[in-house]
CSV table of C-alpha atoms in Angstrom, one decimal:
chain,number,residue,atom,x,y,z
A,1,UNK,CA,61.4,95.2,136.3
A,2,UNK,CA,59.6,95.8,133.5
A,3,UNK,CA,60.8,98.7,130.7
A,4,UNK,CA,58.6,99.1,127.8
A,5,UNK,CA,59.9,101.6,124.8
A,6,UNK,CA,62.7,103.4,127.6
A,7,UNK,CA,65.9,103.8,126.4
A,8,UNK,CA,68.1,101.4,128.2
A,9,UNK,CA,70.8,103.1,130.9
A,10,UNK,CA,74.4,100.7,131.2
A,11,UNK,CA,73.8,102.5,134.8
A,12,UNK,CA,71.5,100.8,135.6
A,13,UNK,CA,72.5,98.0,135.4
A,14,UNK,CA,75.2,98.7,137.6
A,15,UNK,CA,72.9,99.4,140.7
A,16,UNK,CA,71.2,96.1,140.9
A,17,UNK,CA,71.4,93.9,143.8
A,18,UNK,CA,74.3,91.0,143.2
A,19,UNK,CA,71.9,87.4,143.8
A,20,UNK,CA,73.5,84.3,144.8
A,21,UNK,CA,71.7,82.2,142.9
A,22,UNK,CA,71.7,82.5,139.3
A,23,UNK,CA,69.1,83.5,137.2
A,24,UNK,CA,67.3,84.2,140.2
A,25,UNK,CA,66.3,88.2,138.9
A,26,UNK,CA,65.1,89.3,136.2
A,27,UNK,CA,65.6,91.8,134.2
A,28,UNK,CA,63.2,93.1,131.2
A,29,UNK,CA,64.3,96.1,128.7
A,30,UNK,CA,62.2,95.0,125.5
A,31,UNK,CA,58.9,93.3,125.2
A,32,UNK,CA,60.4,92.4,121.9
A,33,UNK,CA,62.7,92.1,119.8
A,34,UNK,CA,60.6,94.3,116.8
A,35,UNK,CA,61.0,97.5,118.9
A,36,UNK,CA,62.6,100.8,118.4
A,37,UNK,CA,65.4,100.2,120.8
A,38,UNK,CA,66.5,96.7,120.1
A,39,UNK,CA,70.1,98.4,118.4
A,40,UNK,CA,70.1,100.2,121.5
A,41,UNK,CA,70.4,97.0,123.8
A,42,UNK,CA,72.3,95.4,121.4
A,43,UNK,CA,75.0,97.6,121.7
A,44,UNK,CA,75.0,97.8,125.5
A,45,UNK,CA,76.5,95.1,127.7
A,46,UNK,CA,74.3,92.0,130.0
A,47,UNK,CA,77.0,91.1,131.0
A,48,UNK,CA,76.4,93.5,134.7
A,49,UNK,CA,73.7,92.3,135.1
A,50,UNK,CA,74.4,88.8,134.5
A,51,UNK,CA,77.3,88.0,136.8
A,52,UNK,CA,75.3,89.7,139.6
A,53,UNK,CA,73.1,86.4,137.9
A,54,UNK,CA,69.4,88.3,136.5
A,55,UNK,CA,68.0,86.6,133.6
A,56,UNK,CA,68.7,89.4,130.9
A,57,UNK,CA,65.0,88.8,129.2
A,58,UNK,CA,62.3,89.9,126.6
A,59,UNK,CA,58.9,90.4,127.4
A,60,UNK,CA,56.9,88.8,125.2
A,61,UNK,CA,57.5,85.5,125.4
A,62,UNK,CA,60.4,85.2,129.0
A,63,UNK,CA,62.9,84.1,126.4
A,64,UNK,CA,66.6,85.2,126.7
A,65,UNK,CA,68.4,88.5,124.6
A,66,UNK,CA,70.8,87.1,122.8
A,67,UNK,CA,74.3,88.2,123.8
A,68,UNK,CA,75.2,92.3,123.2
A,69,UNK,CA,78.1,93.4,122.1
A,70,UNK,CA,78.2,96.7,124.1
A,71,UNK,CA,82.0,95.3,127.2
A,72,UNK,CA,82.1,99.4,129.0
A,73,UNK,CA,81.9,98.6,132.2
A,74,UNK,CA,80.5,100.3,135.8
A,75,UNK,CA,81.5,103.1,137.5
A,76,UNK,CA,84.0,103.5,139.8
A,77,UNK,CA,83.4,105.2,143.4
A,78,UNK,CA,86.6,107.4,143.0
A,79,UNK,CA,85.4,109.7,145.7
A,80,UNK,CA,85.7,106.6,148.1
A,81,UNK,CA,89.7,105.5,148.2
A,82,UNK,CA,93.2,104.6,150.5
A,83,UNK,CA,96.2,106.0,149.5
A,84,UNK,CA,99.3,104.3,150.5
A,85,UNK,CA,102.5,105.1,150.2
A,86,UNK,CA,104.8,102.4,148.8
A,87,UNK,CA,108.5,102.1,147.8
A,88,UNK,CA,108.2,102.1,143.4
A,89,UNK,CA,109.5,99.3,142.2
A,90,UNK,CA,108.4,96.9,144.1
A,91,UNK,CA,105.6,95.3,144.2
A,92,UNK,CA,102.9,95.7,146.7
A,93,UNK,CA,100.7,92.7,148.2
A,94,UNK,CA,96.7,93.4,148.3
A,95,UNK,CA,93.4,91.1,149.5
A,96,UNK,CA,90.0,93.2,149.1
A,97,UNK,CA,86.3,92.5,149.9
A,98,UNK,CA,84.0,95.0,148.4
A,99,UNK,CA,80.3,95.9,150.2
A,100,UNK,CA,78.6,94.0,147.3
A,101,UNK,CA,79.7,91.5,144.6
A,102,UNK,CA,81.2,92.4,141.6
A,103,UNK,CA,81.7,96.1,142.6
A,104,UNK,CA,84.6,97.8,139.8
A,105,UNK,CA,87.9,98.4,142.5
A,106,UNK,CA,90.5,101.1,140.5
A,107,UNK,CA,93.9,100.7,141.5
A,108,UNK,CA,96.8,103.1,140.6
A,109,UNK,CA,100.1,104.3,140.6
A,110,UNK,CA,102.5,107.2,139.1
A,111,UNK,CA,101.5,106.5,135.4
A,112,UNK,CA,100.0,102.8,135.5
A,113,UNK,CA,96.0,102.4,136.9
A,114,UNK,CA,94.2,98.7,136.3
A,115,UNK,CA,90.4,98.0,137.5
A,116,UNK,CA,89.2,95.1,139.0
A,117,UNK,CA,85.1,93.5,140.0
A,118,UNK,CA,85.5,92.8,143.1
A,119,UNK,CA,83.0,90.0,145.9
A,120,UNK,CA,81.6,90.3,148.7
A,121,UNK,CA,84.6,87.6,150.7
A,122,UNK,CA,87.8,88.6,150.4
A,123,UNK,CA,89.2,87.9,146.7
A,124,UNK,CA,93.0,86.1,147.7
A,125,UNK,CA,96.3,88.1,147.6
A,126,UNK,CA,96.9,89.4,144.3
A,127,UNK,CA,100.4,91.6,143.2
A,128,UNK,CA,100.4,94.8,142.3
A,129,UNK,CA,103.9,96.2,140.8
A,130,UNK,CA,104.4,100.2,142.5
A,131,UNK,CA,104.5,102.2,138.8
A,132,UNK,CA,105.0,105.8,141.5
A,133,UNK,CA,105.8,106.5,145.8
A,134,UNK,CA,102.2,106.0,146.1
A,135,UNK,CA,99.3,103.6,145.3
A,136,UNK,CA,95.9,103.9,145.7
A,137,UNK,CA,92.8,102.4,145.7
A,138,UNK,CA,89.4,103.6,144.7
A,139,UNK,CA,85.9,102.3,145.0
A,140,UNK,CA,83.4,100.6,148.3
A,141,UNK,CA,86.1,99.1,149.9
A,142,UNK,CA,84.5,97.1,153.0
A,143,UNK,CA,87.9,95.3,153.6
A,144,UNK,CA,91.0,95.8,153.2
A,145,UNK,CA,94.4,94.0,154.0
A,146,UNK,CA,97.9,95.4,152.9
A,147,UNK,CA,99.6,93.0,155.4
A,148,UNK,CA,103.2,91.8,155.4
A,149,UNK,CA,104.7,94.7,152.9
A,150,UNK,CA,107.3,95.5,155.3
A,151,UNK,CA,109.3,98.4,153.7
A,152,UNK,CA,108.2,98.3,150.8
A,153,UNK,CA,104.8,100.5,152.7
A,154,UNK,CA,104.9,102.7,154.6
A,155,UNK,CA,101.5,105.0,155.1
A,156,UNK,CA,98.7,104.8,155.2
A,157,UNK,CA,95.2,107.0,154.6
A,158,UNK,CA,92.1,105.5,155.0
A,159,UNK,CA,90.1,108.4,155.9
A,160,UNK,CA,88.4,108.7,152.2
A,161,UNK,CA,86.6,105.4,153.4
A,162,UNK,CA,84.4,106.0,155.6
A,163,UNK,CA,82.8,102.4,155.1
A,164,UNK,CA,85.6,101.0,155.7
A,165,UNK,CA,84.8,97.5,158.6
A,166,UNK,CA,87.6,95.4,158.8
A,167,UNK,CA,91.9,96.8,158.8
A,168,UNK,CA,94.6,94.3,158.2
A,169,UNK,CA,97.7,96.3,158.1
A,170,UNK,CA,100.0,94.4,159.9
A,171,UNK,CA,103.6,93.9,159.7
A,172,UNK,CA,104.8,97.1,158.0
A,173,UNK,CA,106.5,100.1,158.3
A,174,UNK,CA,103.4,102.3,159.3
A,175,UNK,CA,104.5,104.7,162.2
A,176,UNK,CA,100.8,106.3,162.3
A,177,UNK,CA,97.5,105.4,161.5
A,178,UNK,CA,94.6,107.9,162.2
A,179,UNK,CA,90.7,106.1,161.8
A,180,UNK,CA,88.5,109.1,163.2
A,181,UNK,CA,87.3,108.8,159.5
A,182,UNK,CA,86.8,105.9,159.6
A,183,UNK,CA,82.7,105.3,162.0
A,184,UNK,CA,82.0,102.0,160.4
A,185,UNK,CA,84.8,99.8,161.0
A,186,UNK,CA,85.0,97.0,163.5
A,187,UNK,CA,88.2,95.1,163.3
A,188,UNK,CA,91.7,96.7,162.6
A,189,UNK,CA,95.1,94.6,163.2
A,190,UNK,CA,98.4,96.6,162.5
A,191,UNK,CA,101.0,94.6,164.5
A,192,UNK,CA,104.1,94.2,163.4
A,193,UNK,CA,104.6,98.7,162.0
A,194,UNK,CA,107.3,100.2,163.8
A,195,UNK,CA,104.3,102.4,166.1
A,196,UNK,CA,105.7,104.2,169.1
A,197,UNK,CA,103.7,104.7,172.5
A,198,UNK,CA,102.8,108.1,171.0
A,199,UNK,CA,101.5,106.2,167.8
A,200,UNK,CA,100.0,104.2,169.7
A,201,UNK,CA,97.4,106.8,172.2
A,202,UNK,CA,96.5,108.7,168.9
A,203,UNK,CA,95.7,105.0,167.3
A,204,UNK,CA,92.7,104.2,170.3
A,205,UNK,CA,92.4,107.6,170.5
A,206,UNK,CA,90.8,107.5,166.6
A,207,UNK,CA,88.7,104.7,166.7
A,208,UNK,CA,84.8,105.6,166.8
A,209,UNK,CA,82.7,104.6,169.7
A,210,UNK,CA,80.3,101.5,169.8
A,211,UNK,CA,77.6,99.5,171.2
A,212,UNK,CA,78.8,96.2,169.7
A,213,UNK,CA,82.5,95.5,171.4
A,214,UNK,CA,85.6,95.5,167.5
A,215,UNK,CA,88.7,94.5,168.1
A,216,UNK,CA,91.9,95.6,167.9
A,217,UNK,CA,95.1,93.9,167.2
A,218,UNK,CA,98.0,95.2,168.4
A,219,UNK,CA,101.1,92.8,169.6
A,220,UNK,CA,101.2,89.1,168.9
A,221,UNK,CA,102.4,88.1,172.0
A,222,UNK,CA,104.6,89.7,175.7
A,223,UNK,CA,107.7,88.7,173.3
A,224,UNK,CA,106.6,91.3,170.9
A,225,UNK,CA,109.3,94.4,170.0
A,226,UNK,CA,106.3,97.0,170.8
A,227,UNK,CA,105.5,95.5,173.7
A,228,UNK,CA,107.4,97.1,176.1
A,229,UNK,CA,106.1,100.8,174.0
A,230,UNK,CA,102.6,99.3,173.6
A,231,UNK,CA,101.9,98.8,177.6
A,232,UNK,CA,103.3,102.5,178.1
A,233,UNK,CA,100.5,104.4,176.2
A,234,UNK,CA,96.8,104.1,177.3
A,235,UNK,CA,94.7,101.0,176.2
A,236,UNK,CA,91.5,101.8,178.4
A,237,UNK,CA,90.9,103.8,175.7
A,238,UNK,CA,90.5,101.6,173.4
A,239,UNK,CA,88.6,100.4,175.8
A,240,UNK,CA,85.4,102.9,176.7
A,241,UNK,CA,84.7,102.7,173.7
A,242,UNK,CA,84.1,99.4,173.8
A,243,UNK,CA,87.2,98.1,171.3
A,244,UNK,CA,88.8,94.8,172.5
A,245,UNK,CA,92.4,95.2,172.8
A,246,UNK,CA,94.1,91.8,172.3
A,247,UNK,CA,96.4,90.4,171.4
A,248,UNK,CA,96.7,88.3,167.3
A,249,UNK,CA,97.5,84.9,166.4
A,250,UNK,CA,97.6,82.5,163.4
A,251,UNK,CA,95.6,83.1,161.0
A,252,UNK,CA,96.1,86.5,162.2
A,253,UNK,CA,93.0,87.1,162.1
A,254,UNK,CA,91.5,86.2,165.4
A,255,UNK,CA,92.4,88.6,168.4
A,256,UNK,CA,92.2,86.5,171.8
A,257,UNK,CA,93.4,88.1,175.1
A,258,UNK,CA,92.9,91.2,177.1
A,259,UNK,CA,96.1,93.1,177.0
A,260,UNK,CA,96.1,96.1,180.4
A,261,UNK,CA,98.9,98.5,179.6
A,262,UNK,CA,99.7,101.4,181.8
A,263,UNK,CA,99.5,105.6,180.1
A,264,UNK,CA,98.0,108.0,181.3
A,265,UNK,CA,97.3,109.5,178.5
A,266,UNK,CA,93.8,111.1,178.5
A,267,UNK,CA,92.3,111.2,174.6
A,268,UNK,CA,89.6,114.9,175.7
A,269,UNK,CA,92.4,116.9,176.1
A,270,UNK,CA,94.9,118.2,173.9
A,271,UNK,CA,98.6,116.5,175.4
A,272,UNK,CA,100.5,118.2,172.8
A,273,UNK,CA,98.9,121.8,173.7
A,274,UNK,CA,101.3,122.3,176.5
A,275,UNK,CA,103.0,124.5,179.4
A,276,UNK,CA,106.2,124.0,180.9
A,277,UNK,CA,107.0,125.2,184.8
A,278,UNK,CA,110.5,125.0,186.2
A,279,UNK,CA,110.2,125.1,189.5
A,280,UNK,CA,111.2,124.2,193.1
A,281,UNK,CA,110.7,120.6,194.5
A,282,UNK,CA,107.8,120.4,197.2
A,283,UNK,CA,107.0,124.2,197.0
A,284,UNK,CA,103.6,126.2,196.9
A,285,UNK,CA,103.0,127.0,193.2
A,286,UNK,CA,100.0,128.7,191.8
A,287,UNK,CA,98.6,129.7,188.7
A,288,UNK,CA,95.5,130.8,187.3
A,289,UNK,CA,94.4,129.5,183.5
A,290,UNK,CA,91.7,130.5,181.0
A,291,UNK,CA,90.3,128.3,177.6
A,292,UNK,CA,88.5,130.1,174.4
A,293,UNK,CA,85.4,127.6,174.7
A,294,UNK,CA,83.5,126.0,178.3
A,295,UNK,CA,84.3,122.6,179.2
A,296,UNK,CA,88.0,122.8,177.5
A,297,UNK,CA,89.3,118.9,179.7
A,298,UNK,CA,93.6,120.1,181.0
A,299,UNK,CA,95.8,118.0,182.7
A,300,UNK,CA,98.0,119.2,185.4
A,301,UNK,CA,101.2,117.4,185.6
A,302,UNK,CA,102.9,117.0,188.5
A,303,UNK,CA,105.6,114.5,189.4
A,304,UNK,CA,104.1,111.2,189.8
A,305,UNK,CA,100.6,113.1,189.9
A,306,UNK,CA,98.3,114.2,187.2
A,307,UNK,CA,94.6,116.0,188.1
A,308,UNK,CA,92.6,116.1,185.3
A,309,UNK,CA,90.0,118.9,185.7
A,310,UNK,CA,87.4,121.4,183.1
A,311,UNK,CA,87.8,124.7,183.0
A,312,UNK,CA,85.8,127.6,180.8
A,313,UNK,CA,85.8,131.2,179.1
A,314,UNK,CA,86.7,132.8,183.1
A,315,UNK,CA,89.8,132.1,185.3
A,316,UNK,CA,90.5,128.7,186.9
A,317,UNK,CA,92.6,129.5,190.3
A,318,UNK,CA,94.9,126.4,191.0
A,319,UNK,CA,97.3,125.9,194.1
A,320,UNK,CA,99.7,123.0,194.3
A,321,UNK,CA,102.5,121.7,196.4
A,322,UNK,CA,105.0,120.8,193.4
A,323,UNK,CA,106.3,116.9,193.3
A,324,UNK,CA,109.5,117.6,191.5
A,325,UNK,CA,111.1,120.3,189.4
A,326,UNK,CA,109.0,119.8,186.3
A,327,UNK,CA,105.1,120.8,186.3
A,328,UNK,CA,102.8,120.7,183.4
A,329,UNK,CA,99.6,122.0,181.9
A,330,UNK,CA,98.8,120.0,178.8
A,331,UNK,CA,95.2,121.1,177.0
A,332,UNK,CA,94.2,124.3,174.6
A,333,UNK,CA,94.4,127.2,177.5
A,334,UNK,CA,94.0,130.3,175.6
A,335,UNK,CA,95.3,132.9,178.6
A,336,UNK,CA,97.4,131.9,181.1
A,337,UNK,CA,98.5,133.6,185.0
A,338,UNK,CA,101.7,132.8,187.2
A,339,UNK,CA,102.3,136.2,188.8
A,340,UNK,CA,103.3,135.8,192.1
A,341,UNK,CA,105.1,132.8,192.5
A,342,UNK,CA,108.2,134.6,193.6
A,343,UNK,CA,112.1,132.9,193.4
A,344,UNK,CA,109.7,129.0,193.0
A,345,UNK,CA,109.3,129.8,189.4
A,346,UNK,CA,112.5,129.9,187.6
A,347,UNK,CA,111.2,129.7,183.8
A,348,UNK,CA,108.2,129.4,181.3
A,349,UNK,CA,107.6,126.9,178.4
A,350,UNK,CA,105.3,127.4,175.3
A,351,UNK,CA,107.4,125.7,172.9
A,352,UNK,CA,104.0,123.1,173.1
A,353,UNK,CA,101.1,125.9,173.3
A,354,UNK,CA,99.8,127.4,170.7
A,355,UNK,CA,96.6,128.6,171.6
A,356,UNK,CA,98.0,131.2,174.4
A,357,UNK,CA,96.9,135.0,173.9
A,358,UNK,CA,97.2,136.0,176.8
A,359,UNK,CA,100.1,135.3,180.2
A,360,UNK,CA,100.9,137.2,182.9
A,361,UNK,CA,104.5,136.3,184.6
A,362,UNK,CA,105.5,138.8,186.5
A,363,UNK,CA,107.2,138.5,190.3
A,364,UNK,CA,108.9,135.7,189.9
A,365,UNK,CA,112.3,134.7,189.4
A,366,UNK,CA,112.4,134.4,185.5
A,367,UNK,CA,116.0,136.1,184.6
A,368,UNK,CA,116.7,138.2,181.1
A,369,UNK,CA,117.7,135.6,179.2
A,370,UNK,CA,114.8,132.5,180.3
A,371,UNK,CA,112.8,134.9,179.7
A,372,UNK,CA,113.8,136.7,176.1
A,373,UNK,CA,113.4,132.6,175.4
A,374,UNK,CA,109.9,132.7,176.7
A,375,UNK,CA,109.1,135.9,173.8
A,376,UNK,CA,110.5,133.6,171.1
A,377,UNK,CA,108.4,130.6,172.4
A,378,UNK,CA,105.2,132.5,172.1
A,379,UNK,CA,102.9,131.9,168.9
A,380,UNK,CA,103.9,134.9,166.8
A,381,UNK,CA,100.1,136.9,165.8
A,382,UNK,CA,98.7,139.2,163.7
A,383,UNK,CA,98.7,142.8,163.7
A,384,UNK,CA,94.5,142.6,164.2
A,385,UNK,CA,94.6,139.6,167.0
A,386,UNK,CA,97.9,140.8,169.1
A,387,UNK,CA,98.5,138.6,172.0
A,388,UNK,CA,98.9,140.2,176.0
A,389,UNK,CA,101.7,139.7,178.2
A,390,UNK,CA,102.6,141.1,181.7
A,391,UNK,CA,106.4,140.4,183.2
A,392,UNK,CA,106.0,143.1,185.6
A,393,UNK,CA,103.3,144.4,187.9
A,394,UNK,CA,104.0,148.2,188.2
A,395,UNK,CA,107.7,150.6,187.7
A,396,UNK,CA,108.2,149.7,191.9
A,397,UNK,CA,108.7,145.6,190.6
A,398,UNK,CA,112.5,144.2,192.7
A,399,UNK,CA,113.0,143.3,188.7
A,400,UNK,CA,111.6,145.9,186.5
A,401,UNK,CA,115.1,147.5,185.7
A,402,UNK,CA,116.5,144.3,184.9
A,403,UNK,CA,113.2,142.9,182.7
A,404,UNK,CA,113.2,146.0,181.1
A,405,UNK,CA,116.8,145.0,178.9
A,406,UNK,CA,114.3,141.9,177.9
A,407,UNK,CA,114.1,141.8,173.5
A,408,UNK,CA,111.6,144.0,173.3
A,409,UNK,CA,112.2,143.3,169.2
A,410,UNK,CA,111.4,139.4,169.3
A,411,UNK,CA,107.9,140.6,170.7
A,412,UNK,CA,106.6,143.2,168.5
A,413,UNK,CA,108.2,140.2,165.5
A,414,UNK,CA,105.3,138.6,167.4
A,415,UNK,CA,102.7,141.0,167.4
A,416,UNK,CA,102.5,140.5,171.2
A,417,UNK,CA,101.6,143.5,173.4
A,418,UNK,CA,103.7,144.1,176.7
A,419,UNK,CA,102.0,145.8,179.4
A,420,UNK,CA,102.7,146.5,182.8
A,421,UNK,CA,99.7,144.7,185.1
A,422,UNK,CA,99.0,147.5,187.8
A,423,UNK,CA,98.3,150.4,185.4
A,424,UNK,CA,97.6,149.0,182.2
A,425,UNK,CA,100.1,151.5,180.1
A,426,UNK,CA,102.7,149.4,177.8
A,427,UNK,CA,105.8,148.7,179.4
A,428,UNK,CA,108.6,150.3,178.9
A,429,UNK,CA,112.0,149.2,177.0
A,430,UNK,CA,115.9,150.0,176.8
A,431,UNK,CA,117.0,150.6,174.1
A,432,UNK,CA,120.0,147.3,175.0
A,433,UNK,CA,117.5,145.2,174.9
A,434,UNK,CA,116.3,145.2,171.6
A,435,UNK,CA,119.2,143.4,170.0
A,436,UNK,CA,118.6,139.8,171.2
A,437,UNK,CA,118.2,137.4,168.4
A,438,UNK,CA,116.4,134.2,169.4
A,439,UNK,CA,117.9,130.9,168.9
A,440,UNK,CA,115.5,130.3,165.3
A,441,UNK,CA,114.7,133.4,163.9
A,442,UNK,CA,110.8,134.5,163.7
A,443,UNK,CA,108.7,135.3,160.9
A,444,UNK,CA,105.5,136.7,161.3
A,445,UNK,CA,102.3,134.5,159.6
A,446,UNK,CA,98.8,135.4,159.6
A,447,UNK,CA,95.8,132.9,160.7
A,448,UNK,CA,94.7,130.2,158.8
A,449,UNK,CA,92.5,127.0,158.3
A,450,UNK,CA,92.9,123.7,159.0
A,451,UNK,CA,95.1,121.7,156.7
A,452,UNK,CA,94.5,117.6,156.4
A,453,UNK,CA,98.5,115.8,156.3
A,454,UNK,CA,100.2,112.5,157.8
A,455,UNK,CA,101.5,110.9,158.7
A,456,UNK,CA,101.3,113.0,161.9
A,457,UNK,CA,104.5,111.8,163.1
A,458,UNK,CA,106.3,110.9,160.6
A,459,UNK,CA,109.6,110.6,160.0
A,460,UNK,CA,110.9,110.7,156.4
A,461,UNK,CA,107.5,112.1,154.5
A,462,UNK,CA,104.5,113.9,155.0
A,463,UNK,CA,101.3,114.3,151.8
A,464,UNK,CA,99.3,116.6,152.6
A,465,UNK,CA,95.8,116.9,151.1
A,466,UNK,CA,94.2,118.2,148.7
A,467,UNK,CA,96.8,120.2,147.5
A,468,UNK,CA,97.3,121.6,144.0
A,469,UNK,CA,100.2,122.3,143.4
A,470,UNK,CA,101.1,124.8,145.6
A,471,UNK,CA,103.3,126.7,147.5
A,472,UNK,CA,104.0,125.0,151.2
A,473,UNK,CA,106.4,126.1,153.9
A,474,UNK,CA,107.0,124.3,157.6
A,475,UNK,CA,107.8,126.8,160.0
A,476,UNK,CA,109.5,125.6,163.2
A,477,UNK,CA,107.8,126.5,166.7
A,478,UNK,CA,109.7,129.9,167.5
A,479,UNK,CA,108.2,130.4,163.4
A,480,UNK,CA,111.3,130.7,161.2
A,481,UNK,CA,110.6,129.1,157.3
A,482,UNK,CA,112.3,126.2,157.7
A,483,UNK,CA,111.1,124.9,154.2
A,484,UNK,CA,109.6,126.4,151.3
A,485,UNK,CA,108.8,124.2,147.9
A,486,UNK,CA,106.5,124.5,145.2
A,487,UNK,CA,104.4,120.6,144.6
A,488,UNK,CA,102.0,118.3,144.7
A,489,UNK,CA,102.6,115.4,146.2
A,490,UNK,CA,105.5,114.1,149.7
A,491,UNK,CA,107.3,116.3,151.2
A,492,UNK,CA,110.1,115.5,152.2
A,493,UNK,CA,111.2,116.5,156.3
A,494,UNK,CA,113.3,113.6,157.1
A,495,UNK,CA,116.9,116.3,156.8
A,496,UNK,CA,114.1,118.1,160.2
A,497,UNK,CA,115.4,117.5,164.1
A,498,UNK,CA,112.6,116.1,165.9
A,499,UNK,CA,110.1,118.3,167.0
A,500,UNK,CA,107.5,120.3,166.6
A,501,UNK,CA,106.7,122.3,163.1
A,502,UNK,CA,103.7,124.1,161.3
A,503,UNK,CA,102.9,124.0,158.2
A,504,UNK,CA,101.4,126.0,155.6
A,505,UNK,CA,99.1,126.3,152.1
A,506,UNK,CA,97.5,128.6,150.8
A,507,UNK,CA,94.9,129.6,153.1
A,508,UNK,CA,95.5,126.9,155.6
A,509,UNK,CA,97.7,125.2,158.3
A,510,UNK,CA,98.6,122.2,160.8
A,511,UNK,CA,101.1,120.5,163.0
A,512,UNK,CA,103.2,118.6,163.1
A,513,UNK,CA,105.8,116.4,165.0
A,514,UNK,CA,109.0,115.2,163.2
A,515,UNK,CA,110.4,111.8,165.9
């Protein structure tokens, strides 16, 4: 590069590619020492170019420019980072590699931070003292190794580092790993963490697809403490995306074998959105289902049988013979009609189905108490977008007088309208049906946008991405407000019971599972 009488910029040298051979590239910021910009050049930091094996020279005579006096470095890319949840006061061991040589990286924890230069090769492990409950590593990294920190490292979020190629996070206390944003990643070693079968399934569904084989190390051997949990997952979901799923052996960067599992988790179906039916075993059950969008995948679990099908915005009818007392329909469902099953259907559980806004369930054997619990499990709607439920066909139904005593007040609180199916007119409830109180009181919340939080599932803390000290509200699946606080950073959920919860922060919402 030849620069004559042009204002010198240090960030130009930061953009220079690194060379392997010393002095194999040349940079001419001045023609000779008498130029007007000489003082500015001498005040810059020419070492930025020199450490990348560039010679900094005068154009005239091809002689070296004397050592400059500046000490400024290249800026760190603060838009790319990995976030860790760590134990304050303990040392965290890290090994890093960057996209190119002499890449500036910043590590922060609490009020402490440090800047380092990282090469394209692994640098070797160094210890960094956690001055807070989190540690963030900023910069253009391609390899990240936080292995063998044990209980000192409990969460990892790499969603802001799409350039990541290799991740070694084994032998820690991480209980959730989502790699859906790491589209370039090709190697993951994550054994020795307290993963559940659900965690494995979510992680493997999040892996990017590839034309070339990638490697996922999940166990060390069949004697691994997590062996049975992983075998219950569905590794085929990773294999279908060209990931080799195998055992990891010393030196923990070699993956061998091909682990086969027996799980049935389906990535194309939202397995944590479910309708549960209590049915009579070995009986005929018929239902209709529809989705908000075309080509929506659902899965029907009937005893040991699993059927996968595609539904759309019009009704799809299914009739089957039950093989147990429970029947599940998994996936995102907007409308569900299980009417006219008589004594074969006694209860409906919607506590894990939060997208539904239409339900027809008349002419079944659902008691008033089970109907009230069904009301409590309905997702909370809004006055401008109410849900519709049909519990009776008309006033001649055998159970009409009984169901009139069910809890109209719960439906009103959740913004659901109860109609007679035959006439589409409102059902008239009796006053004594309005005194029912759900196991958890209900609170209506407006519809909101998606919120990013992690880890999910979680045991002790959740972290909300982008939260700027806003009021955080946590609700259970019935809509009861469980907790609220105004803070930035980690939210303690250790006291919550296991189950599904909603988080509202500003105008955004997310759901998470408390393990």
